[in-house]
PDB file of C-alpha atoms in Angstrom:
ATOM      1  CA  MET A   1     -13.793  -3.199   4.987  1.00 91.00           C
ATOM      2  CA  ILE A   2     -12.962  -0.565   2.171  1.00 95.00           C
ATOM      3  CA  ARG A   3     -16.086   0.637   0.478  1.00 96.00           C
ATOM      4  CA  VAL A   4     -15.628   1.292  -3.261  1.00 97.00           C
ATOM      5  CA  LEU A   5     -17.600   3.292  -5.760  1.00 97.00           C
ATOM      6  CA  VAL A   6     -16.944   2.469  -9.478  1.00 97.00           C
ATOM      7  CA  VAL A   7     -17.602   5.186 -11.941  1.00 97.00           C
ATOM      8  CA  GLU A   8     -17.536   3.936 -15.497  1.00 96.00           C
ATOM      9  CA  ASP A   9     -19.901   4.324 -18.575  1.00 94.00           C
ATOM     10  CA  ASP A  10     -18.778   1.179 -20.287  1.00 94.00           C
ATOM     11  CA  PRO A  11     -20.656  -1.722 -19.076  1.00 94.00           C
ATOM     12  CA  MET A  12     -18.006  -4.400 -19.868  1.00 93.00           C
ATOM     13  CA  VAL A  13     -15.261  -2.461 -18.311  1.00 94.00           C
ATOM     14  CA  MET A  14     -17.739  -1.759 -15.295  1.00 95.00           C
ATOM     15  CA  ASP A  15     -18.171  -5.616 -14.940  1.00 95.00           C
ATOM     16  CA  ILE A  16     -14.742  -6.421 -15.162  1.00 93.00           C
ATOM     17  CA  THR A  17     -13.590  -3.658 -12.701  1.00 95.00           C
ATOM     18  CA  CYS A  18     -16.251  -4.597 -10.109  1.00 96.00           C
ATOM     19  CA  LYS A  19     -15.222  -8.335 -10.223  1.00 94.00           C
ATOM     20  CA  TYR A  20     -11.491  -7.331  -9.876  1.00 94.00           C
ATOM     21  CA  VAL A  21     -12.417  -5.304  -6.750  1.00 96.00           C
ATOM     22  CA  GLU A  22     -14.396  -7.984  -5.328  1.00 94.00           C
ATOM     23  CA  SER A  23     -11.641 -10.517  -5.808  1.00 92.00           C
ATOM     24  CA  MET A  24      -9.522  -8.593  -3.348  1.00 92.00           C
ATOM     25  CA  PRO A  25      -9.781  -9.156   0.419  1.00 89.00           C
ATOM     26  CA  ASP A  26     -11.229  -6.385   2.484  1.00 92.00           C
ATOM     27  CA  PHE A  27     -12.794  -4.513  -0.577  1.00 96.00           C
ATOM     28  CA  ARG A  28     -16.411  -4.229  -1.311  1.00 95.00           C
ATOM     29  CA  VAL A  29     -18.066  -2.404  -4.201  1.00 96.00           C
ATOM     30  CA  GLU A  30     -20.624  -0.434  -2.418  1.00 95.00           C
ATOM     31  CA  ALA A  31     -22.028   1.258  -5.461  1.00 95.00           C
ATOM     32  CA  TRP A  32     -21.503   1.748  -9.119  1.00 95.00           C
ATOM     33  CA  ALA A  33     -22.565   4.657 -11.602  1.00 96.00           C
ATOM     34  CA  GLY A  34     -22.457   5.213 -15.347  1.00 95.00           C
ATOM     35  CA  ASN A  35     -22.176   9.075 -15.168  1.00 94.00           C
ATOM     36  CA  GLY A  36     -21.466  11.874 -13.002  1.00 93.00           C
ATOM     37  CA  GLU A  37     -24.826  12.646 -11.616  1.00 93.00           C
ATOM     38  CA  ALA A  38     -25.501   8.960 -10.727  1.00 94.00           C
ATOM     39  CA  ALA A  39     -21.987   9.083  -8.988  1.00 95.00           C
ATOM     40  CA  LYS A  40     -23.112  12.006  -6.870  1.00 93.00           C
ATOM     41  CA  THR A  41     -26.345  10.290  -5.897  1.00 92.00           C
ATOM     42  CA  ALA A  42     -24.428   7.214  -4.850  1.00 92.00           C
ATOM     43  CA  LEU A  43     -22.018   9.122  -2.710  1.00 93.00           C
ATOM     44  CA  ALA A  44     -24.842  11.098  -0.989  1.00 89.00           C
ATOM     45  CA  GLY A  45     -26.385   7.601  -0.157  1.00 75.00           C
ATOM     46  CA  GLY A  46     -23.534   6.268   1.902  1.00 73.00           C
ATOM     47  CA  ASP A  47     -20.025   6.355   3.118  1.00 88.00           C
ATOM     48  CA  ILE A  48     -17.461   5.653   0.292  1.00 95.00           C
ATOM     49  CA  ASP A  49     -13.765   5.270   1.009  1.00 96.00           C
ATOM     50  CA  LEU A  50     -12.361   4.927  -2.582  1.00 97.00           C
ATOM     51  CA  ILE A  51     -13.688   6.150  -5.817  1.00 98.00           C
ATOM     52  CA  ILE A  52     -12.428   4.183  -9.094  1.00 98.00           C
ATOM     53  CA  LEU A  53     -13.177   6.812 -11.691  1.00 97.00           C
ATOM     54  CA  ASP A  54     -13.218   7.191 -15.438  1.00 96.00           C
ATOM     55  CA  ILE A  55     -12.495  10.543 -17.109  1.00 96.00           C
ATOM     56  CA  PHE A  56     -14.151  10.124 -20.440  1.00 95.00           C
ATOM     57  CA  MET A  57     -17.958   9.918 -19.702  1.00 92.00           C
ATOM     58  CA  PRO A  58     -21.235  11.222 -21.176  1.00 89.00           C
ATOM     59  CA  GLY A  59     -22.094  14.582 -19.753  1.00 89.00           C
ATOM     60  CA  LYS A  60     -19.745  15.618 -16.874  1.00 90.00           C
ATOM     61  CA  SER A  61     -16.320  14.390 -17.287  1.00 95.00           C
ATOM     62  CA  GLY A  62     -14.491  12.472 -14.308  1.00 95.00           C
ATOM     63  CA  LEU A  63     -12.352  15.470 -13.835  1.00 96.00           C
ATOM     64  CA  GLU A  64     -15.402  17.835 -13.729  1.00 96.00           C
ATOM     65  CA  LEU A  65     -17.005  15.514 -11.237  1.00 96.00           C
ATOM     66  CA  LEU A  66     -13.972  15.222  -8.916  1.00 96.00           C
ATOM     67  CA  GLY A  67     -13.578  19.046  -9.015  1.00 96.00           C
ATOM     68  CA  ASN A  68     -17.097  19.355  -7.754  1.00 94.00           C
ATOM     69  CA  LEU A  69     -16.894  16.716  -5.173  1.00 94.00           C
ATOM     70  CA  ARG A  70     -13.666  18.264  -3.847  1.00 94.00           C
ATOM     71  CA  ALA A  71     -15.384  21.768  -3.839  1.00 94.00           C
ATOM     72  CA  ASP A  72     -18.194  20.162  -1.758  1.00 91.00           C
ATOM     73  CA  GLY A  73     -15.729  18.698   0.749  1.00 91.00           C
ATOM     74  CA  CYS A  74     -15.653  15.073  -0.410  1.00 92.00           C
ATOM     75  CA  LEU A  75     -12.401  13.415   0.922  1.00 91.00           C
ATOM     76  CA  ALA A  76     -12.764  10.001  -0.789  1.00 94.00           C
ATOM     77  CA  ASP A  77      -9.662   8.663  -2.250  1.00 96.00           C
ATOM     78  CA  VAL A  78      -9.661   8.286  -5.915  1.00 97.00           C
ATOM     79  CA  ILE A  79      -7.856   5.781  -8.435  1.00 97.00           C
ATOM     80  CA  PHE A  80      -8.350   6.913 -11.995  1.00 97.00           C
ATOM     81  CA  LEU A  81      -9.007   4.091 -14.533  1.00 96.00           C
ATOM     82  CA  THR A  82      -9.208   5.855 -17.920  1.00 95.00           C
ATOM     83  CA  ALA A  83      -7.939   6.129 -21.503  1.00 93.00           C
ATOM     84  CA  ALA A  84      -6.917   9.753 -20.870  1.00 93.00           C
ATOM     85  CA  ALA A  85      -3.171   9.705 -21.404  1.00 91.00           C
ATOM     86  CA  ASP A  86      -2.380  13.352 -22.059  1.00 92.00           C
ATOM     87  CA  THR A  87      -0.301  14.976 -19.658  1.00 92.00           C
ATOM     88  CA  GLU A  88      -2.643  17.907 -19.196  1.00 93.00           C
ATOM     89  CA  ALA A  89      -5.443  15.663 -17.929  1.00 93.00           C
ATOM     90  CA  ILE A  90      -3.009  13.790 -15.665  1.00 94.00           C
ATOM     91  CA  ASN A  91      -1.632  16.949 -14.287  1.00 94.00           C
ATOM     92  CA  ARG A  92      -5.207  18.302 -13.492  1.00 94.00           C
ATOM     93  CA  ALA A  93      -6.184  14.927 -11.911  1.00 95.00           C
ATOM     94  CA  GLN A  94      -3.120  15.147  -9.729  1.00 93.00           C
ATOM     95  CA  LYS A  95      -3.938  18.648  -8.591  1.00 94.00           C
ATOM     96  CA  LEU A  96      -7.466  17.410  -7.557  1.00 95.00           C
ATOM     97  CA  GLY A  97      -5.974  14.474  -5.723  1.00 93.00           C
ATOM     98  CA  PHE A  98      -5.718  10.818  -6.579  1.00 94.00           C
ATOM     99  CA  VAL A  99      -3.792   7.759  -5.016  1.00 93.00           C
ATOM    100  CA  ASP A 100      -3.022   6.113  -8.392  1.00 93.00           C
ATOM    101  CA  TYR A 101      -3.663   6.543 -12.045  1.00 95.00           C
ATOM    102  CA  LEU A 102      -4.208   3.582 -14.489  1.00 93.00           C
ATOM    103  CA  ILE A 103      -4.342   4.049 -18.256  1.00 92.00           C
ATOM    104  CA  LYS A 104      -6.618   1.746 -20.252  1.00 91.00           C
ATOM    105  CA  PRO A 105      -6.120  -0.886 -21.282  1.00 86.00           C
ATOM    106  CA  PHE A 106      -4.906  -2.102 -18.034  1.00 84.00           C
ATOM    107  CA  ASN A 107      -4.048  -5.585 -16.803  1.00 84.00           C
ATOM    108  CA  TYR A 108      -5.159  -7.209 -13.537  1.00 88.00           C
ATOM    109  CA  GLU A 109      -1.683  -7.395 -11.996  1.00 87.00           C
ATOM    110  CA  ARG A 110      -1.370  -3.541 -12.287  1.00 88.00           C
ATOM    111  CA  PHE A 111      -4.825  -3.141 -10.946  1.00 92.00           C
ATOM    112  CA  LYS A 112      -4.230  -5.449  -8.144  1.00 91.00           C
ATOM    113  CA  THR A 113      -0.915  -3.527  -7.234  1.00 87.00           C
ATOM    114  CA  ALA A 114      -3.099  -0.397  -7.098  1.00 91.00           C
ATOM    115  CA  LEU A 115      -5.455  -1.786  -4.656  1.00 93.00           C
ATOM    116  CA  VAL A 116      -2.627  -3.425  -2.509  1.00 89.00           C
ATOM    117  CA  ASN A 117      -0.833  -0.217  -2.150  1.00 88.00           C
ATOM    118  CA  TYR A 118      -3.967   1.702  -1.271  1.00 92.00           C
ATOM    119  CA  GLN A 119      -4.777  -0.935   1.353  1.00 91.00           C
ATOM    120  CA  LYS A 120      -1.300  -0.254   2.921  1.00 87.00           C
ATOM    121  CA  MET A 121      -2.043   3.332   3.076  1.00 89.00           C
ATOM    122  CA  TRP A 122      -5.472   2.727   4.418  1.00 91.00           C
ATOM    123  CA  ASP A 123      -4.074   0.496   7.197  1.00 88.00           C
ATOM    124  CA  LEU A 124      -1.421   3.028   8.136  1.00 86.00           C
ATOM    125  CA  PHE A 125      -3.734   5.726   8.357  1.00 88.00           C
ATOM    126  CA  HIS A 126      -6.535   3.867  10.243  1.00 86.00           C
ATOM    127  CA  GLY A 127      -4.340   1.617  12.601  1.00 81.00           C
ATOM    128  CA  ASN A 128      -1.840   4.202  13.864  1.00 81.00           C
ATOM    129  CA  GLU A 129      -1.676   7.527  15.617  1.00 82.00           C
ATOM    130  CA  THR A 130       1.716   8.262  14.214  1.00 85.00           C
ATOM    131  CA  ALA A 131       3.866   7.263  11.354  1.00 81.00           C
ATOM    132  CA  THR A 132       7.622   6.589  10.841  1.00 78.00           C
ATOM    133  CA  GLN A 133       9.585   8.163   8.033  1.00 76.00           C
ATOM    134  CA  ALA A 134      10.401   4.839   6.513  1.00 72.00           C
ATOM    135  CA  GLN A 135       6.771   3.959   6.546  1.00 76.00           C
ATOM    136  CA  LEU A 136       5.891   7.046   4.526  1.00 78.00           C
ATOM    137  CA  ASP A 137       8.695   6.689   2.295  1.00 73.00           C
ATOM    138  CA  SER A 138       7.765   2.964   1.551  1.00 72.00           C
ATOM    139  CA  MET A 139       4.148   4.310   0.714  1.00 74.00           C
ATOM    140  CA  LEU A 140       4.869   7.379  -1.090  1.00 73.00           C
ATOM    141  CA  HIS A 141       8.585   7.229  -2.485  1.00 66.00           C
ATOM    142  CA  PRO A 142       9.382   3.574  -3.078  1.00 61.00           C
ATOM    143  CA  LEU A 143      12.454   4.418  -4.963  1.00 48.00           C
ATOM    144  CA  VAL A 144      13.655   6.513  -1.919  1.00 49.00           C
ATOM    145  CA  SER A 145      12.963   3.783   0.625  1.00 52.00           C
ATOM    146  CA  SER A 146      14.837   1.120  -1.426  1.00 56.00           C
ATOM    147  CA  ASP A 147      17.965  -0.630  -0.069  1.00 61.00           C
ATOM    148  CA  SER A 148      20.100   0.637  -2.928  1.00 55.00           C
ATOM    149  CA  GLY A 149      22.998   2.677  -1.767  1.00 54.00           C
ATOM    150  CA  ARG A 150      22.035   2.258   2.139  1.00 64.00           C
ATOM    151  CA  MET A 151      23.230  -1.150   2.998  1.00 68.00           C
ATOM    152  CA  SER A 152      26.552  -1.493   4.678  1.00 71.00           C
ATOM    153  CA  LYS A 153      29.481  -2.856   2.882  1.00 74.00           C
ATOM    154  CA  GLY A 154      29.615  -6.572   2.946  1.00 79.00           C
ATOM    155  CA  MET A 155      25.686  -6.903   3.310  1.00 85.00           C
ATOM    156  CA  HIS A 156      24.065  -9.085   0.655  1.00 86.00           C
ATOM    157  CA  PRO A 157      20.663  -8.427  -0.733  1.00 83.00           C
ATOM    158  CA  LYS A 158      19.921 -12.160  -0.751  1.00 86.00           C
ATOM    159  CA  THR A 159      20.650 -12.557   2.923  1.00 91.00           C
ATOM    160  CA  LEU A 160      18.527  -9.572   3.555  1.00 89.00           C
ATOM    161  CA  GLY A 161      15.574 -10.950   1.523  1.00 87.00           C
ATOM    162  CA  THR A 162      15.827 -14.205   3.316  1.00 91.00           C
ATOM    163  CA  ILE A 163      15.538 -12.475   6.691  1.00 93.00           C
ATOM    164  CA  ARG A 164      12.728 -10.237   5.407  1.00 89.00           C
ATOM    165  CA  HIS A 165      10.844 -13.313   4.161  1.00 88.00           C
ATOM    166  CA  TYR A 166      11.194 -15.165   7.468  1.00 91.00           C
ATOM    167  CA  LEU A 167       9.850 -12.113   9.368  1.00 90.00           C
ATOM    168  CA  GLU A 168       6.954 -11.591   6.854  1.00 85.00           C
ATOM    169  CA  ALA A 169       5.834 -15.223   7.393  1.00 87.00           C
ATOM    170  CA  SER A 170       5.688 -14.760  11.069  1.00 87.00           C
ATOM    171  CA  PRO A 171       2.426 -14.189  12.857  1.00 86.00           C
ATOM    172  CA  ALA A 172       1.558 -10.518  13.036  1.00 78.00           C
ATOM    173  CA  ASP A 173       2.405 -10.055  16.683  1.00 83.00           C
ATOM    174  CA  ALA A 174       5.351 -12.429  16.667  1.00 89.00           C
ATOM    175  CA  VAL A 175       8.458 -11.389  18.680  1.00 92.00           C
ATOM    176  CA  VAL A 176      11.396 -13.099  16.847  1.00 93.00           C
ATOM    177  CA  THR A 177      14.667 -13.731  18.967  1.00 92.00           C
ATOM    178  CA  GLN A 178      18.155 -13.453  17.750  1.00 91.00           C
ATOM    179  CA  GLN A 179      18.837 -17.088  18.597  1.00 90.00           C
ATOM    180  CA  GLU A 180      15.584 -18.226  16.653  1.00 93.00           C
ATOM    181  CA  LEU A 181      16.924 -16.490  13.527  1.00 94.00           C
ATOM    182  CA  THR A 182      20.573 -17.961  13.829  1.00 94.00           C
ATOM    183  CA  GLU A 183      18.960 -21.565  14.158  1.00 94.00           C
ATOM    184  CA  LYS A 184      16.331 -21.203  11.616  1.00 93.00           C
ATOM    185  CA  LEU A 185      18.281 -19.416   8.860  1.00 94.00           C
ATOM    186  CA  GLY A 186      21.741 -20.836   9.667  1.00 93.00           C
ATOM    187  CA  LEU A 187      23.345 -17.423  10.108  1.00 93.00           C
ATOM    188  CA  SER A 188      25.783 -16.392  12.757  1.00 93.00           C
ATOM    189  CA  ARG A 189      24.818 -14.328  15.717  1.00 90.00           C
ATOM    190  CA  VAL A 190      26.946 -11.510  14.403  1.00 91.00           C
ATOM    191  CA  THR A 191      25.337 -11.646  11.024  1.00 93.00           C
ATOM    192  CA  VAL A 192      21.919 -11.527  12.360  1.00 92.00           C
ATOM    193  CA  ARG A 193      22.537  -8.721  14.548  1.00 90.00           C
ATOM    194  CA  ARG A 194      24.072  -6.666  11.707  1.00 90.00           C
ATOM    195  CA  TYR A 195      21.055  -7.186   9.388  1.00 92.00           C
ATOM    196  CA  MET A 196      18.602  -6.586  12.095  1.00 91.00           C
ATOM    197  CA  GLU A 197      20.299  -3.374  13.171  1.00 88.00           C
ATOM    198  CA  TYR A 198      19.910  -2.315   9.463  1.00 87.00           C
ATOM    199  CA  LEU A 199      16.179  -3.127   9.386  1.00 88.00           C
ATOM    200  CA  ALA A 200      15.593  -1.325  12.694  1.00 86.00           C
ATOM    201  CA  SER A 201      17.479   1.807  11.142  1.00 81.00           C
ATOM    202  CA  ILE A 202      14.937   1.959   8.316  1.00 77.00           C
ATOM    203  CA  GLY A 203      11.867   1.428  10.607  1.00 78.00           C
ATOM    204  CA  GLU A 204      10.972  -2.142   9.468  1.00 83.00           C
ATOM    205  CA  VAL A 205      11.405  -3.788  12.849  1.00 88.00           C
ATOM    206  CA  THR A 206      11.526  -2.711  16.606  1.00 89.00           C
ATOM    207  CA  VAL A 207      14.232  -3.995  18.871  1.00 88.00           C
ATOM    208  CA  GLN A 208      13.786  -5.380  22.366  1.00 86.00           C
ATOM    209  CA  MET A 209      16.285  -6.392  25.032  1.00 81.00           C
ATOM    210  CA  VAL A 210      15.839  -9.695  26.559  1.00 77.00           C
ATOM    211  CA  TYR A 211      17.540 -10.326  29.949  1.00 73.00           C
ATOM    212  CA  GLY A 212      18.095 -13.851  31.063  1.00 65.00           C
ATOM    213  CA  ALA A 213      19.223 -15.054  34.495  1.00 58.00           C
ATOM    214  CA  VAL A 214      22.882 -14.957  33.677  1.00 59.00           C
ATOM    215  CA  GLY A 215      25.009 -13.584  30.935  1.00 60.00           C
ATOM    216  CA  ARG A 216      24.545 -10.808  28.427  1.00 64.00           C
ATOM    217  CA  PRO A 217      21.104  -9.610  27.333  1.00 69.00           C
ATOM    218  CA  SER A 218      19.966 -10.916  23.997  1.00 79.00           C
ATOM    219  CA  TYR A 219      17.940  -9.197  21.334  1.00 86.00           C
ATOM    220  CA  ALA A 220      14.310  -9.909  19.979  1.00 90.00           C
ATOM    221  CA  TYR A 221      12.789  -8.137  17.115  1.00 92.00           C
ATOM    222  CA  GLN A 222       9.205  -7.422  15.935  1.00 90.00           C
ATOM    223  CA  LYS A 223       8.101  -6.618  12.404  1.00 87.00           C
ATOM    224  CA  VAL A 224       6.529  -3.317  11.913  1.00 80.00           C
ATOM    225  CA  ARG A 225       3.500  -3.858   9.765  1.00 65.00           C
ATOM    226  CA  LEU A 226       1.759  -1.126   7.723  1.00 52.00           C
TER     227      LEU A 226
END
């Protein structure tokens, strides 16, 4: 469970933010605070994984608060949720460390995306001892990790999407055989192997050799899940 502290001085925005957080699986609002001092008290009272932080608050600003927290060794992740759109504030916030920055007014879908992306990062860092370059690129540089310009000639994004959708819908620990993909998706063995080799090259699947009693070995694949 990801434990969240919401720091917001506007009661209405606080209520909306907390409801948004609680609507997401695996997230729990552990505490909330209307100013910097209350936030420091909340942090001292328990373990917090993620702080959702406003900048404009009475007394100490969110930037001042985060600066003090970092100086005190606080390593909690931060998503800024603020009306501060000036680049100076954003640049300072970036130097103090945040995983996302949302400018008010915000919508639920954008907020949801921020939490979904954070959970991917959380799952990677708490469920693996090592990471692949593809996993890090997917998390940190989604444009770099896109398929544009990297697919071989003759490969079609729609076919790739169909295969990805099938793998994503499979159980987390499922091993999918080449024969299964050809039968379920109506693709040739050559096509399946070509696309799966591509997914293996970018770290989305692992490949296993399956040896039968006779004949050539076949291939099986397992989705790498962040």
